[in-house]
Tab-separated table of C-alpha atoms in Angstrom:
chain	number	residue	atom	x	y	z
E	957	UNK	CA	-13.859	11.181	18.429
E	958	UNK	CA	-12.586	13.944	20.711
E	959	UNK	CA	-10.868	11.351	22.903
E	960	UNK	CA	-8.475	10.425	20.102
E	961	UNK	CA	-6.516	13.668	20.204
E	962	UNK	CA	-4.198	14.575	23.090
E	963	UNK	CA	-5.562	16.737	25.897
E	964	UNK	CA	-2.860	19.378	25.312
E	965	UNK	CA	-3.964	19.723	21.680
E	966	UNK	CA	-7.627	19.930	22.692
E	967	UNK	CA	-6.768	22.800	25.091
E	968	UNK	CA	-4.825	24.671	22.393
E	969	UNK	CA	-7.653	24.234	19.883
E	970	UNK	CA	-10.187	25.405	22.480
E	971	UNK	CA	-8.109	28.565	23.014
E	972	UNK	CA	-8.010	29.171	19.243
E	973	UNK	CA	-11.774	28.617	19.022
E	974	UNK	CA	-12.307	31.128	21.840
E	975	UNK	CA	-10.090	33.635	20.020
E	976	UNK	CA	-12.198	33.188	16.876
E	977	UNK	CA	-15.228	34.930	18.379
E	978	UNK	CA	-16.120	38.002	16.362
E	979	UNK	CA	-14.020	37.116	13.304
E	980	UNK	CA	-15.747	37.278	9.937
E	981	UNK	CA	-16.396	33.845	8.423
E	982	UNK	CA	-19.060	32.291	6.170
E	983	UNK	CA	-19.714	29.441	8.654
E	984	UNK	CA	-19.600	29.179	12.464
E	985	UNK	CA	-15.890	29.565	13.034
E	986	UNK	CA	-15.428	27.918	16.432
E	987	UNK	CA	-16.739	24.571	15.150
E	988	UNK	CA	-14.619	24.877	11.991
E	989	UNK	CA	-11.499	25.562	14.083
E	990	UNK	CA	-11.918	22.235	15.902
E	991	UNK	CA	-11.967	20.259	12.656
E	992	UNK	CA	-9.387	22.433	10.882
E	993	UNK	CA	-6.690	22.069	13.551
E	994	UNK	CA	-7.586	18.567	14.770
E	995	UNK	CA	-4.527	16.870	13.245
E	996	UNK	CA	-2.000	19.641	13.803
E	997	UNK	CA	0.880	18.989	16.183
E	998	UNK	CA	0.880	20.967	19.422
E	999	UNK	CA	4.199	22.654	18.601
E	1000	UNK	CA	2.719	24.018	15.352
E	1001	UNK	CA	-0.426	25.190	17.167
E	1002	UNK	CA	1.769	27.257	19.495
E	1003	UNK	CA	3.871	28.966	16.793
E	1004	UNK	CA	1.695	32.017	16.141
E	1005	UNK	CA	-0.602	32.269	19.177
E	1006	UNK	CA	-4.337	31.647	19.449
E	1007	UNK	CA	-5.442	34.961	17.910
E	1008	UNK	CA	-3.276	34.522	14.820
E	1009	UNK	CA	-4.258	30.870	14.446
E	1010	UNK	CA	-7.935	31.853	14.590
E	1011	UNK	CA	-7.325	34.474	11.888
E	1012	UNK	CA	-5.559	31.851	9.744
E	1013	UNK	CA	-8.568	29.529	9.976
E	1014	UNK	CA	-11.028	32.363	9.302
E	1015	UNK	CA	-9.066	33.544	6.271
E	1016	UNK	CA	-8.808	30.056	4.833
E	1017	UNK	CA	-12.527	29.507	5.384
E	1018	UNK	CA	-13.351	32.774	3.586
E	1019	UNK	CA	-10.977	31.815	0.762
E	1020	UNK	CA	-12.615	28.393	0.325
E	1021	UNK	CA	-16.190	29.675	0.628
E	1022	UNK	CA	-16.925	29.272	-3.090
E	1023	UNK	CA	-15.442	26.521	-5.243
E	1024	UNK	CA	-16.702	24.415	-8.126
E	1025	UNK	CA	-16.174	20.650	-8.038
E	1026	UNK	CA	-12.951	19.833	-9.833
E	1027	UNK	CA	-11.525	23.315	-9.278
E	1028	UNK	CA	-8.392	23.854	-7.221
E	1029	UNK	CA	-8.256	27.148	-5.340
E	1030	UNK	CA	-4.690	28.298	-4.694
E	1031	UNK	CA	-3.399	31.470	-3.101
E	1032	UNK	CA	0.145	32.431	-2.206
E	1033	UNK	CA	0.591	35.553	-0.081
E	1034	UNK	CA	2.583	37.342	2.549
E	1035	UNK	CA	0.189	37.860	5.465
E	1036	UNK	CA	-0.151	41.284	7.049
E	1037	UNK	CA	-2.221	42.094	10.103
E	1038	UNK	CA	-4.206	44.917	8.495
E	1039	UNK	CA	-5.525	42.682	5.697
E	1040	UNK	CA	-5.319	39.164	7.105
E	1041	UNK	CA	-5.553	39.586	10.896
E	1042	UNK	CA	-2.155	37.927	11.377
E	1043	UNK	CA	1.375	38.277	10.151
E	1044	UNK	CA	4.349	36.054	9.639
E	1045	UNK	CA	7.926	36.293	8.425
E	1046	UNK	CA	6.953	33.448	6.079
E	1047	UNK	CA	4.911	33.229	2.891
E	1048	UNK	CA	1.577	31.418	3.207
E	1049	UNK	CA	0.265	28.951	0.637
E	1050	UNK	CA	-3.386	27.924	0.824
E	1051	UNK	CA	-5.135	25.265	-1.220
E	1052	UNK	CA	-8.736	24.065	-1.322
E	1053	UNK	CA	-9.426	21.183	-3.696
E	1054	UNK	CA	-11.152	17.835	-3.997
E	1055	UNK	CA	-9.376	15.304	-1.823
E	1056	UNK	CA	-7.304	12.795	-3.777
E	1057	UNK	CA	-4.089	10.840	-3.376
E	1058	UNK	CA	-0.680	12.475	-3.769
E	1059	UNK	CA	-1.722	16.041	-2.858
E	1060	UNK	CA	0.576	16.602	0.105
E	1061	UNK	CA	3.590	14.992	-1.559
E	1062	UNK	CA	2.980	16.856	-4.816
E	1063	UNK	CA	2.670	20.209	-3.056
E	1064	UNK	CA	5.810	19.482	-1.019
E	1065	UNK	CA	7.686	18.616	-4.225
E	1066	UNK	CA	6.703	21.946	-5.822
E	1067	UNK	CA	7.722	23.885	-2.721
E	1068	UNK	CA	10.996	22.031	-2.226
E	1069	UNK	CA	11.720	22.191	-5.971
E	1070	UNK	CA	11.298	25.956	-5.718
E	1071	UNK	CA	14.025	26.047	-3.065
E	1072	UNK	CA	11.542	26.732	-0.252
E	1073	UNK	CA	11.589	25.119	3.174
E	1074	UNK	CA	8.273	24.156	4.744
E	1075	UNK	CA	7.910	25.635	8.236
E	1076	UNK	CA	4.358	24.578	9.145
E	1077	UNK	CA	1.590	22.614	7.477
E	1078	UNK	CA	-2.071	22.300	8.329
E	1079	UNK	CA	-3.827	19.722	6.180
E	1080	UNK	CA	-7.323	18.749	7.217
E	1081	UNK	CA	-9.495	16.677	4.931
E	1082	UNK	CA	-12.928	18.122	5.565
E	1083	UNK	CA	-16.352	16.801	4.742
E	1084	UNK	CA	-18.178	19.602	2.970
E	1085	UNK	CA	-21.523	20.357	1.430
E	1086	UNK	CA	-21.868	23.056	-1.204
E	1087	UNK	CA	-24.847	24.351	-3.138
E	1088	UNK	CA	-25.068	24.132	-6.941
E	1089	UNK	CA	-23.107	27.357	-7.357
E	1090	UNK	CA	-20.258	26.009	-5.196
E	1091	UNK	CA	-21.091	28.099	-2.123
E	1092	UNK	CA	-19.993	26.385	1.081
E	1093	UNK	CA	-22.910	25.290	3.266
E	1094	UNK	CA	-21.097	23.071	5.788
E	1095	UNK	CA	-17.513	22.057	6.502
E	1096	UNK	CA	-16.240	19.799	9.238
E	1097	UNK	CA	-15.723	16.167	10.090
E	1098	UNK	CA	-16.793	13.980	7.199
E	1099	UNK	CA	-20.205	12.354	7.397
E	1100	UNK	CA	-22.174	10.289	4.900
E	1101	UNK	CA	-23.115	12.330	1.853
E	1102	UNK	CA	-20.320	14.866	2.306
E	1103	UNK	CA	-17.675	15.533	-0.320
E	1104	UNK	CA	-14.115	15.183	0.938
E	1105	UNK	CA	-12.004	18.271	0.308
E	1106	UNK	CA	-8.339	18.859	1.042
E	1107	UNK	CA	-7.652	22.174	2.758
E	1108	UNK	CA	-3.934	22.917	3.030
E	1109	UNK	CA	-2.259	25.840	4.774
E	1110	UNK	CA	1.519	25.803	4.455
E	1111	UNK	CA	4.071	28.387	5.524
E	1112	UNK	CA	7.330	28.492	3.586
E	1113	UNK	CA	10.382	30.729	3.307
E	1114	UNK	CA	9.354	34.271	2.470
E	1115	UNK	CA	9.018	35.225	-1.188
E	1116	UNK	CA	9.629	38.961	-1.368
E	1117	UNK	CA	8.182	39.941	-4.749
E	1118	UNK	CA	4.738	39.700	-6.338
E	1119	UNK	CA	6.121	38.003	-9.457
E	1120	UNK	CA	7.614	35.230	-7.316
E	1121	UNK	CA	4.325	34.765	-5.442
E	1122	UNK	CA	2.387	34.535	-8.711
E	1123	UNK	CA	4.912	32.169	-10.276
E	1124	UNK	CA	4.649	29.783	-7.324
E	1125	UNK	CA	0.840	29.958	-7.419
E	1126	UNK	CA	0.846	28.990	-11.115
E	1127	UNK	CA	3.273	26.091	-10.528
E	1128	UNK	CA	1.066	24.758	-7.741
E	1129	UNK	CA	-2.081	25.027	-9.896
E	1130	UNK	CA	-0.356	23.201	-12.763
E	1131	UNK	CA	0.809	20.444	-10.419
E	1132	UNK	CA	-2.650	20.024	-8.896
E	1133	UNK	CA	-4.134	19.775	-12.406
E	1134	UNK	CA	-1.568	17.071	-13.218
E	1135	UNK	CA	-2.446	15.186	-10.025
E	1136	UNK	CA	-6.151	15.329	-10.903
E	1137	UNK	CA	-5.538	13.990	-14.413
E	1138	UNK	CA	-3.351	11.159	-13.107
E	1139	UNK	CA	-5.825	10.181	-10.374
E	1140	UNK	CA	-8.789	10.257	-12.763
E	1141	UNK	CA	-6.870	8.377	-15.487
E	1142	UNK	CA	-5.240	5.525	-13.577
E	1143	UNK	CA	-8.388	3.332	-13.256
E	1144	UNK	CA	-8.791	3.436	-17.052
E	1145	UNK	CA	-5.132	2.544	-17.487
E	1146	UNK	CA	-5.590	-0.542	-15.295
């Protein structure tokens, strides 16, 4: 459905995909970039530049390359060019988990409850296939037989210390566990 996204966004995503050439990733990165940034507003796609946005997608793809069903992957970090290929004055939060209701609102509540403002959010729901060990085989637009996963990249006010980064990571993991329990339990409660 390429015709359903604005031409300006398609051009920005194409520039990010072109900038992704040569970056290390477990899957073809240019195709992933198109699905990863598909729903992101043009103003957010312009914030860091094509090279940095490509590095963000590549890093998130590497981070989500191995995950067991039912497991939420969460990382909270301050990006630096030498390690991540991009940098920001903000702290980055990345999540990869099974798609379910209430994820975005729950994550926003944790971040806002921690006194952090959200500056940008990328939240594609990707159709994925993984092998038995959880290794990512495909990720992109959902097709029949794929598992829907929520991939969230959020930038918030900078957290300066490692203890603060770890504390936020734990709070997010706890909240995602609570969301999973509630979503799995509500049909039985009905």
